[in-house]
């Protein structure tokens, strides 16, 4: 009676056989892993400096080994900007927050009327303000209809003059207790007959029923004409961005700077160092995979570091769409003063990569990278973990990198064998040369021998 093989174990066996002949010494770099929590599956957030040890852009040369040097079944959790769900855009209601011009408290006191489900109907000052006394200090946004974490705030406004709008962001579920969510900044600027606008503000990815935006006492809030909140399903939240160390660049002509990345990467953000205060630079960022390919425009925008009211207002990031690039070029419109003769350093950000492996055998476990010839060996998550769900992924044991990646040493035996092989080659060549000389001597002696008399 034949027994049917479980397809999951069959695929696991096939994956193990792919790397059955591979050993840690076949890879250029290794790093030790420490595991904690309940196994047998462990999840590792791969640091960018370790990922850069790979020789294949898609991480096909990544492997996990146990203490005996046996490969472990593993999967990669990766995503790109092209495939990621960027969330849903929600229009929300907004209500003005007034205060008296000489009020000492920052947050205006208000009376609120809401419906049974928490939706705001009316927001009024707690005390009646006379004409000329009221000052617009901020806005209250009603996000009660949004049941998902909030990722981004998008505003539009009117004001008497262009410039920056800076405000604090607070969140609440009951309109009584407020939690700080940091600061926001939007801008509307005119430069060389061009209008440059920044409408988006990043939010921390948490849920809240209400948001409060407050301008400080030295500036009045503008009139809002639109307010939107982008939310994401908790099951589809993107992996976090991981940032590189500062990367030095070079310049070949005024207003043009280039940088070489360690390998092809799906870059989603670039941060440009702005050393000098009061720098203003309209820029265009281009990229390519290699020097033989033409440059492709990736992003454009206005970079600035300006001092206002004793504080630096900085916008030094450009957003990309995750295209794989290995070279970057920044072209600066020098009518804004430029960024100097020396190329500024940049940092780049990519989406985090998670490695999930099934621990088999004894630890310590290690991760190896750096082999341009090996084939892909990772499994789909649904194969590695039966009945996989995002909740299961969050509950897995945790693996962390211990120390920096270490280069795999060359085995002394290999050098000895190479030396022996070289001596054998030299010996064979010597024998051949001696044979040629011997044959030449014999031929010469035969030619010099007098002919026999008849």
Short mmCIF file of N, CA, C and O in Angstrom, two decimals, residues 146-196:
data_model
loop_
_atom_site.label_atom_id
_atom_site.label_comp_id
_atom_site.label_asym_id
_atom_site.label_seq_id
_atom_site.Cartn_x
_atom_site.Cartn_y
_atom_site.Cartn_z
N UNK A 146 -12.95 56.31 10.84
CA UNK A 146 -11.82 55.53 10.33
C UNK A 146 -11.41 54.50 11.39
O UNK A 146 -11.07 54.87 12.51
N UNK A 147 -11.45 53.24 11.02
CA UNK A 147 -11.18 52.17 11.99
C UNK A 147 -9.78 51.58 11.85
O UNK A 147 -9.47 50.57 12.49
N UNK A 148 -8.94 52.16 11.02
CA UNK A 148 -7.60 51.62 10.77
C UNK A 148 -6.54 52.63 11.23
O UNK A 148 -6.83 53.81 11.41
N UNK A 149 -5.31 52.17 11.44
CA UNK A 149 -4.22 53.07 11.85
C UNK A 149 -4.01 54.19 10.83
O UNK A 149 -4.09 53.97 9.63
N UNK A 150 -3.70 55.37 11.34
CA UNK A 150 -3.53 56.56 10.50
C UNK A 150 -2.06 56.71 10.11
O UNK A 150 -1.18 56.74 10.97
N UNK A 151 -1.82 56.82 8.80
CA UNK A 151 -0.45 56.86 8.28
C UNK A 151 -0.01 58.24 7.82
O UNK A 151 1.16 58.58 7.89
N UNK A 152 -0.96 59.05 7.32
CA UNK A 152 -0.56 60.32 6.72
C UNK A 152 -1.71 61.33 6.81
O UNK A 152 -2.88 60.98 6.71
N UNK A 153 -1.32 62.60 7.00
CA UNK A 153 -2.26 63.72 7.01
C UNK A 153 -1.97 64.58 5.78
O UNK A 153 -0.82 64.89 5.48
N UNK A 154 -3.02 64.95 5.06
CA UNK A 154 -2.87 65.76 3.85
C UNK A 154 -3.79 66.98 3.97
O UNK A 154 -5.00 66.83 4.14
N UNK A 155 -3.19 68.17 3.92
CA UNK A 155 -3.93 69.41 4.13
C UNK A 155 -3.84 70.32 2.91
O UNK A 155 -2.85 70.29 2.18
N UNK A 156 -4.88 71.14 2.74
CA UNK A 156 -4.81 72.27 1.81
C UNK A 156 -5.38 73.47 2.55
O UNK A 156 -6.26 73.33 3.42
N UNK A 157 -4.91 74.68 2.21
CA UNK A 157 -5.24 75.85 3.00
C UNK A 157 -5.10 77.12 2.17
O UNK A 157 -4.55 77.12 1.08
N UNK A 158 -5.64 78.18 2.72
CA UNK A 158 -5.44 79.51 2.14
C UNK A 158 -4.84 80.40 3.22
O UNK A 158 -5.16 80.28 4.40
N UNK A 159 -3.95 81.29 2.80
CA UNK A 159 -3.36 82.25 3.74
C UNK A 159 -2.96 83.48 2.96
O UNK A 159 -2.85 83.46 1.73
N UNK A 160 -2.75 84.59 3.68
CA UNK A 160 -2.44 85.86 3.02
C UNK A 160 -1.08 85.84 2.35
O UNK A 160 -0.85 86.58 1.39
N UNK A 161 -0.16 85.02 2.83
CA UNK A 161 1.18 84.99 2.25
C UNK A 161 1.69 83.56 2.23
O UNK A 161 1.25 82.71 3.01
N UNK A 162 2.64 83.32 1.32
CA UNK A 162 3.25 82.00 1.25
C UNK A 162 4.22 81.80 2.41
O UNK A 162 4.63 82.76 3.07
N UNK A 163 4.62 80.55 2.60
CA UNK A 163 5.59 80.25 3.64
C UNK A 163 5.32 78.89 4.25
O UNK A 163 4.61 78.04 3.69
N UNK A 164 5.90 78.69 5.43
CA UNK A 164 5.78 77.42 6.14
C UNK A 164 4.66 77.49 7.17
O UNK A 164 4.41 78.54 7.77
N UNK A 165 4.00 76.36 7.37
CA UNK A 165 2.99 76.21 8.41
C UNK A 165 3.45 75.08 9.33
O UNK A 165 3.54 73.93 8.91
N UNK A 166 3.79 75.43 10.57
CA UNK A 166 4.26 74.43 11.54
C UNK A 166 3.26 74.35 12.68
O UNK A 166 2.78 75.37 13.19
N UNK A 167 2.97 73.13 13.10
CA UNK A 167 1.95 72.93 14.13
C UNK A 167 2.23 71.64 14.89
O UNK A 167 2.95 70.75 14.40
N UNK A 168 1.68 71.54 16.08
CA UNK A 168 1.76 70.30 16.85
C UNK A 168 0.55 69.43 16.51
O UNK A 168 -0.50 69.92 16.11
N UNK A 169 0.74 68.12 16.65
CA UNK A 169 -0.33 67.14 16.37
C UNK A 169 -0.59 66.36 17.64
O UNK A 169 0.34 65.79 18.25
N UNK A 170 -1.86 66.30 18.05
CA UNK A 170 -2.26 65.55 19.24
C UNK A 170 -3.43 64.64 18.87
O UNK A 170 -4.22 64.97 17.98
N UNK A 171 -3.55 63.52 19.56
CA UNK A 171 -4.59 62.53 19.26
C UNK A 171 -5.38 62.20 20.53
O UNK A 171 -4.84 62.25 21.64
N UNK A 172 -6.64 61.88 20.32
CA UNK A 172 -7.51 61.53 21.45
C UNK A 172 -8.62 60.61 20.99
O UNK A 172 -9.00 60.62 19.81
N UNK A 173 -9.15 59.83 21.92
CA UNK A 173 -10.34 59.00 21.65
C UNK A 173 -11.57 59.53 22.37
O UNK A 173 -12.69 59.06 22.10
N UNK A 174 -11.37 60.46 23.34
CA UNK A 174 -12.52 60.93 24.13
C UNK A 174 -12.61 62.46 24.22
O UNK A 174 -13.46 62.98 24.94
N UNK A 175 -11.73 63.17 23.52
CA UNK A 175 -11.69 64.63 23.52
C UNK A 175 -11.32 65.22 24.88
O UNK A 175 -11.39 66.44 25.08
N UNK A 176 -10.92 64.37 25.82
CA UNK A 176 -10.51 64.83 27.14
C UNK A 176 -9.02 64.62 27.38
O UNK A 176 -8.33 65.47 27.92
N UNK A 177 -8.54 63.46 26.97
CA UNK A 177 -7.15 63.09 27.18
C UNK A 177 -6.44 63.07 25.83
O UNK A 177 -6.87 62.37 24.91
N UNK A 178 -5.35 63.84 25.75
CA UNK A 178 -4.66 64.02 24.47
C UNK A 178 -3.23 63.48 24.55
O UNK A 178 -2.56 63.64 25.56
N UNK A 179 -2.82 62.85 23.46
CA UNK A 179 -1.48 62.28 23.37
C UNK A 179 -0.72 62.96 22.24
O UNK A 179 -1.23 63.12 21.13
N UNK A 180 0.53 63.39 22.53
CA UNK A 180 1.33 64.09 21.53
C UNK A 180 1.75 63.13 20.42
O UNK A 180 2.26 62.04 20.69
N UNK A 181 1.57 63.54 19.19
CA UNK A 181 2.00 62.78 18.01
C UNK A 181 3.08 63.52 17.23
O UNK A 181 3.30 63.26 16.06
N UNK A 182 3.79 64.43 17.89
CA UNK A 182 4.88 65.12 17.23
C UNK A 182 4.43 66.40 16.55
O UNK A 182 3.38 66.97 16.85
N UNK A 183 5.26 66.87 15.62
CA UNK A 183 4.99 68.11 14.91
C UNK A 183 4.78 67.87 13.43
O UNK A 183 5.30 66.90 12.88
N UNK A 184 4.01 68.75 12.81
CA UNK A 184 3.78 68.68 11.37
C UNK A 184 4.25 69.95 10.70
O UNK A 184 4.34 71.01 11.34
N UNK A 185 4.55 69.84 9.43
CA UNK A 185 4.99 71.01 8.65
C UNK A 185 4.51 70.88 7.22
O UNK A 185 4.74 69.86 6.57
N UNK A 186 3.82 71.89 6.74
CA UNK A 186 3.44 71.99 5.34
C UNK A 186 3.97 73.32 4.83
O UNK A 186 4.33 74.22 5.62
N UNK A 187 4.04 73.46 3.52
CA UNK A 187 4.64 74.68 2.98
C UNK A 187 4.06 75.01 1.62
O UNK A 187 3.61 74.12 0.88
N UNK A 188 4.09 76.30 1.30
CA UNK A 188 3.73 76.79 -0.03
C UNK A 188 4.71 77.91 -0.35
O UNK A 188 4.72 78.95 0.32
N UNK A 189 5.57 77.66 -1.34
CA UNK A 189 6.65 78.59 -1.66
C UNK A 189 6.64 78.91 -3.14
O UNK A 189 6.20 78.10 -3.96
N UNK A 190 7.14 80.11 -3.49
CA UNK A 190 7.31 80.51 -4.88
C UNK A 190 8.78 80.72 -5.14
O UNK A 190 9.46 81.43 -4.37
N UNK A 191 9.31 80.07 -6.19
CA UNK A 191 10.73 80.18 -6.51
C UNK A 191 10.89 80.25 -8.02
O UNK A 191 10.46 79.34 -8.73
N UNK A 192 11.49 81.35 -8.51
CA UNK A 192 11.76 81.51 -9.94
C UNK A 192 10.50 81.25 -10.78
O UNK A 192 10.50 80.44 -11.71
N UNK A 193 9.40 81.89 -10.38
CA UNK A 193 8.13 81.78 -11.10
C UNK A 193 7.53 80.37 -11.03
O UNK A 193 6.64 80.03 -11.82
N UNK A 194 8.02 79.54 -10.14
CA UNK A 194 7.47 78.21 -9.95
C UNK A 194 6.85 78.11 -8.55
O UNK A 194 7.38 78.66 -7.58
N UNK A 195 5.74 77.39 -8.47
CA UNK A 195 5.05 77.18 -7.18
C UNK A 195 5.44 75.81 -6.65
O UNK A 195 5.30 74.79 -7.33
N UNK A 196 5.98 75.79 -5.45
CA UNK A 196 6.39 74.54 -4.81
C UNK A 196 5.56 74.36 -3.55
O UNK A 196 5.54 75.24 -2.68
#
